[in-house]
Amino acid sequence: MTARVGVVTFPGSLDDGDAARAVRIAGAEPVRLWHGDPELHGVDAVVLPGGFSYGDYLRCGAIARFAPVMETIVDAARGGLPVLGICNGFQILCEAHLLPGALTRNQHLHFRNRDQILRIESAGTAWTNTFQPGQEVLIPVKNGEGCYVADTATLDQLEAEGRVVARYLGGNPNGSQRDIAAITNQAGNVVGIMPHPEHAVEALTGPSLDGLGFFTSVLKHLVGAPA
Amino acid sequence: MPRVVVDVMLKPEILDPQGQAVANALPRLGVSDVASVRIGRRIEIEFTGEPDLDRAREIADKLLANPVIEDFTVRLVEADETVDARQ
């Protein structure tokens, strides 16, 4: 049976279309979810796409955290539902306390838009199990508030538990502490990533096909997961 | 109507690039005696009934501030107190 992967559209989401396309290219059925609808419609995993949910007013992701669909996703994620937050989705996951830390304004204050080399540090998550640990991938980054911060104790804990999922190589685009580009929760089912794997799934529109691994990983995870 | 004012500031240990950019621009105005600038956000809340500081604190903690990176203070401003930034 084809896995069903939900992609949430918030008011202000930009990359929901690309995320749904990436899900389809990876071989799953994308299911569009709406921020105001608390139902998850039987999806097996959820992607929170990039963009500017609720206009990014107040703080990025702060208002989206209280969207009806998020209330359901937070509970389901605590129960093991794989959730990938990309860029604005990462910000929402931090605001929802599914991931520790916060994303703040890029240190240099400039919006950064470029192809970025990442090193996959953890291949043990639901979204990175098709990668090799230490593998380098090329994935676009585009953000204005992508600087990952957390207190030293939290950072040390993330490192000690192998929860830093990816790190920036060849220059840190936003000043993130310890060059962190992606992290996961303790169970490894929730991943937040600042770069955009959904923009690297086709030769025509992306710099590589490296992003596809995130979406094929969740399919592999679902096959292996007990029903 | 009395208002509740919530001031949200980045914690001191969190780098404030916005404030730093402003501080770096000050010499261009001929200002050379400013050591640092930190930029925060001020939110004014009007309740329909009596102002409720505890409710305001809860709103601030849940939504207005992100306690991971920000501190906030909550205080009451009297109805006749002007809050005009031009003063």
XYZ file of C-alpha atoms in Angstrom:
314
model
C 0.000 0.000 0.000
C 1.264 3.466 -0.847
C 2.224 5.511 2.189
C 0.248 8.707 2.682
C 2.328 11.721 3.660
C 0.467 14.834 4.778
C 1.708 18.292 3.803
C 0.218 21.126 5.840
C -0.731 24.409 4.234
C -0.779 27.376 6.599
C -1.759 30.852 5.463
C 1.592 32.032 4.106
C 3.068 28.615 3.330
C 5.254 28.815 0.209
C 6.788 25.424 -0.291
C 3.801 23.164 0.309
C 3.503 22.493 -3.432
C 7.171 21.543 -3.723
C 6.961 19.395 -0.587
C 3.938 17.517 -1.984
C 5.795 17.020 -5.288
C 8.858 15.679 -3.436
C 6.617 13.226 -1.584
C 5.158 12.057 -4.908
C 8.579 11.723 -6.581
C 9.752 9.661 -3.602
C 6.912 7.251 -4.275
C 4.319 8.184 -1.679
C 0.898 9.760 -1.942
C 0.891 13.407 -0.848
C -2.173 14.417 1.165
C -2.822 18.129 1.506
C -3.726 19.132 5.086
C -5.260 22.476 6.015
C -4.169 24.484 9.070
C -7.731 25.033 10.268
C -8.700 21.354 10.083
C -7.580 19.303 13.106
C -8.070 16.014 11.179
C -4.965 14.237 9.885
C -7.030 12.121 7.436
C -5.144 8.914 8.170
C -1.707 10.077 7.011
C 1.368 8.034 7.953
C 3.702 11.033 8.267
C 3.538 14.826 8.091
C 5.671 17.520 6.466
C 5.485 21.102 7.746
C 6.670 23.097 4.733
C 8.670 26.294 4.412
C 7.177 29.726 4.028
C 5.865 32.425 6.318
C 3.011 30.898 8.290
C 0.513 33.510 9.475
C 2.806 36.119 7.931
C 5.514 35.279 10.480
C 3.933 37.995 12.612
C 5.111 38.140 16.235
C 7.827 35.457 15.762
C 8.338 32.843 13.053
C 6.122 29.869 13.832
C 4.689 31.340 17.063
C 1.127 31.642 15.797
C 1.171 28.504 13.632
C 1.917 26.517 16.758
C -1.664 27.152 17.880
C -3.284 26.172 14.565
C -5.940 23.448 15.006
C -3.946 21.018 12.842
C -0.865 21.567 15.014
C -2.675 20.586 18.204
C -3.331 17.192 16.579
C 0.163 16.914 15.082
C 1.857 17.648 18.420
C -0.052 14.783 20.077
C 0.551 12.417 17.159
C 4.270 13.305 17.044
C 4.587 12.502 20.747
C 3.004 9.152 19.862
C 5.603 8.435 17.158
C 4.167 9.964 13.960
C 7.095 10.969 11.726
C 7.108 14.766 11.295
C 9.557 16.747 9.163
C 9.655 20.522 9.608
C 11.472 22.360 6.833
C 12.590 25.970 7.413
C 9.394 27.646 8.697
C 8.283 24.138 9.673
C 11.446 23.817 11.797
C 10.570 27.119 13.478
C 7.057 25.832 14.164
C 8.412 22.587 15.694
C 10.606 24.595 18.074
C 7.753 26.930 19.014
C 5.566 23.865 19.622
C 8.264 22.449 21.954
C 8.581 19.278 19.870
C 12.213 20.277 19.344
C 14.430 22.229 21.765
C 15.970 25.632 21.125
C 14.831 28.430 18.841
C 15.580 29.998 15.472
C 16.550 33.645 15.484
C 17.440 36.320 12.953
C 20.466 35.464 10.826
C 23.519 36.889 12.571
C 24.502 39.001 9.572
C 20.875 40.157 9.152
C 20.842 39.194 5.461
C 18.461 36.760 3.843
C 20.599 33.864 2.626
C 19.722 31.991 -0.529
C 22.292 29.561 -1.891
C 23.147 25.921 -2.507
C 24.628 24.563 0.696
C 26.729 21.523 1.484
C 25.560 19.664 4.589
C 27.066 16.759 6.433
C 24.529 14.187 7.595
C 25.530 13.574 11.206
C 22.756 11.191 12.173
C 21.290 8.547 9.880
C 19.250 7.146 12.755
C 16.116 9.241 12.277
C 12.885 8.500 10.451
C 13.882 11.093 7.837
C 17.592 10.297 7.290
C 17.910 6.503 7.392
C 18.791 6.208 3.679
C 21.921 8.344 4.191
C 25.322 7.241 5.468
C 26.567 8.987 8.609
C 29.090 11.603 7.485
C 27.640 11.737 3.959
C 27.837 15.156 2.313
C 24.781 16.420 0.469
C 23.997 19.557 -1.532
C 20.704 21.195 -0.630
C 19.445 24.783 -1.101
C 19.164 27.040 1.919
C 16.965 30.158 1.916
C 16.144 31.896 5.160
C 16.224 35.142 7.082
C 15.703 33.653 10.526
C 17.640 30.424 10.442
C 20.143 30.959 13.238
C 19.731 28.014 15.588
C 20.268 28.860 19.259
C 19.907 26.900 22.485
C 21.620 27.048 25.850
C 24.913 25.216 26.268
C 23.362 22.374 28.256
C 20.813 21.716 25.495
C 23.490 21.844 22.780
C 25.691 19.441 24.747
C 22.743 17.104 25.224
C 21.914 17.171 21.492
C 25.531 16.314 20.655
C 25.783 13.606 23.321
C 22.554 11.917 22.209
C 23.439 12.086 18.514
C 20.511 14.403 17.826
C 22.359 16.845 15.594
C 21.066 15.504 12.265
C 22.958 17.752 9.827
C 25.610 20.450 9.982
C 26.581 23.201 7.541
C 29.845 22.658 5.682
C 31.745 25.244 3.679
C 30.449 28.255 5.589
C 27.633 28.747 8.051
C 24.846 30.648 6.231
C 23.142 32.134 9.271
C 25.343 31.899 12.364
C 23.668 28.794 13.803
C 25.397 27.557 16.943
C 27.789 24.693 16.289
C 26.875 24.912 12.557
C 23.624 23.062 13.266
C 21.357 22.728 10.213
C 18.988 20.012 11.485
C 18.088 18.331 14.773
C 15.783 15.565 15.947
C 13.793 14.735 19.062
C 14.761 11.949 21.439
C 12.703 9.314 19.598
C 14.074 10.308 16.170
C 10.646 10.667 14.543
C 10.559 14.487 14.570
C 13.203 16.285 12.508
C 13.604 20.020 11.925
C 15.842 21.161 9.083
C 16.576 24.703 7.949
C 17.703 23.961 4.349
C 15.156 22.741 1.791
C 15.443 19.082 0.738
C 12.187 19.430 -1.249
C 14.003 21.781 -3.640
C 16.625 19.133 -4.468
C 14.589 16.281 -5.886
C 14.752 16.916 -9.646
C 17.660 17.751 -11.953
C 15.605 20.447 -13.708
C 14.849 22.553 -10.633
C 17.473 21.675 -8.031
C 21.251 21.549 -7.632
C 21.174 17.810 -6.842
C 18.823 14.963 -6.070
C 20.168 14.713 -2.523
C 16.977 16.012 -0.937
C 15.032 13.001 -2.095
C 16.759 10.890 0.576
C 14.734 12.588 3.315
C 11.469 11.547 1.695
C 12.541 8.020 0.767
C 13.830 7.618 4.338
C 10.394 8.107 5.824
C 8.964 5.496 3.446
C 11.644 3.031 4.519
C 10.919 3.928 8.143
C 7.196 3.315 7.650
C 7.773 -0.070 6.042
C 9.917 -1.076 9.005
C 7.580 0.411 11.589
C 5.077 -1.868 13.300
C 1.544 -1.286 12.033
C -9.089 52.240 29.839
C -5.953 51.072 31.686
C -3.679 48.950 29.581
C -1.295 46.145 30.324
C 2.099 46.695 28.740
C 4.246 43.668 27.981
C 7.890 44.312 27.139
C 9.717 41.454 25.453
C 13.519 41.513 25.239
C 16.017 38.980 23.947
C 17.879 37.429 26.860
C 21.189 39.170 27.520
C 23.213 36.158 26.424
C 21.428 35.915 23.043
C 23.120 37.919 20.308
C 20.895 40.750 19.086
C 22.110 41.384 15.522
C 19.392 43.993 14.947
C 20.548 46.031 17.933
C 24.143 45.575 16.893
C 23.419 46.829 13.379
C 21.801 49.943 14.842
C 24.709 50.472 17.228
C 27.120 50.186 14.323
C 25.162 52.824 12.383
C 25.232 55.409 15.187
C 28.721 56.782 14.438
C 27.337 57.834 11.052
C 24.981 60.159 12.973
C 27.932 61.523 14.868
C 27.038 59.516 17.986
C 30.150 57.961 19.440
C 29.294 57.411 23.118
C 26.854 54.488 22.841
C 28.257 51.208 24.111
C 25.421 48.914 23.002
C 21.856 48.838 21.685
C 19.339 46.041 22.305
C 16.017 45.967 20.501
C 12.861 44.438 21.948
C 9.137 44.520 21.399
C 6.392 46.299 23.332
C 2.862 44.928 23.317
C -0.127 46.818 24.772
C -3.131 44.794 25.844
C -6.558 46.227 26.609
C -8.935 43.915 28.419
C -12.668 44.360 27.978
C -13.066 44.423 31.771
C -10.547 45.029 34.528
C -6.943 44.607 33.399
C -5.697 41.216 34.514
C -1.951 41.036 35.073
C -1.953 37.293 35.681
C -3.762 36.617 32.415
C -1.373 38.977 30.656
C 1.584 37.099 32.127
C 0.120 33.826 30.850
C -0.436 35.297 27.372
C 3.119 36.597 27.361
C 4.589 33.301 28.467
C 2.614 31.216 25.960
C 2.569 33.449 22.918
C 4.146 36.902 23.099
C 7.585 35.744 24.220
C 9.579 32.611 23.517
C 11.052 31.880 26.957
C 13.899 29.948 25.299
C 15.399 33.164 23.985
C 13.383 36.031 25.474
C 12.531 37.612 28.828
C 9.412 39.664 29.414
C 7.989 42.096 31.947
C 4.326 42.915 32.529
C 3.040 46.195 33.981
C -0.063 48.346 34.178
C -0.268 51.714 32.430
C -2.976 54.096 33.653
C -5.620 55.370 31.261
C -4.356 58.951 31.306
C -0.759 57.974 30.886
C 0.341 58.775 27.374
C 2.245 56.103 25.569
C 3.152 58.274 22.635
C 6.567 57.346 21.349
C 7.159 60.957 20.246
C 7.542 62.152 23.819
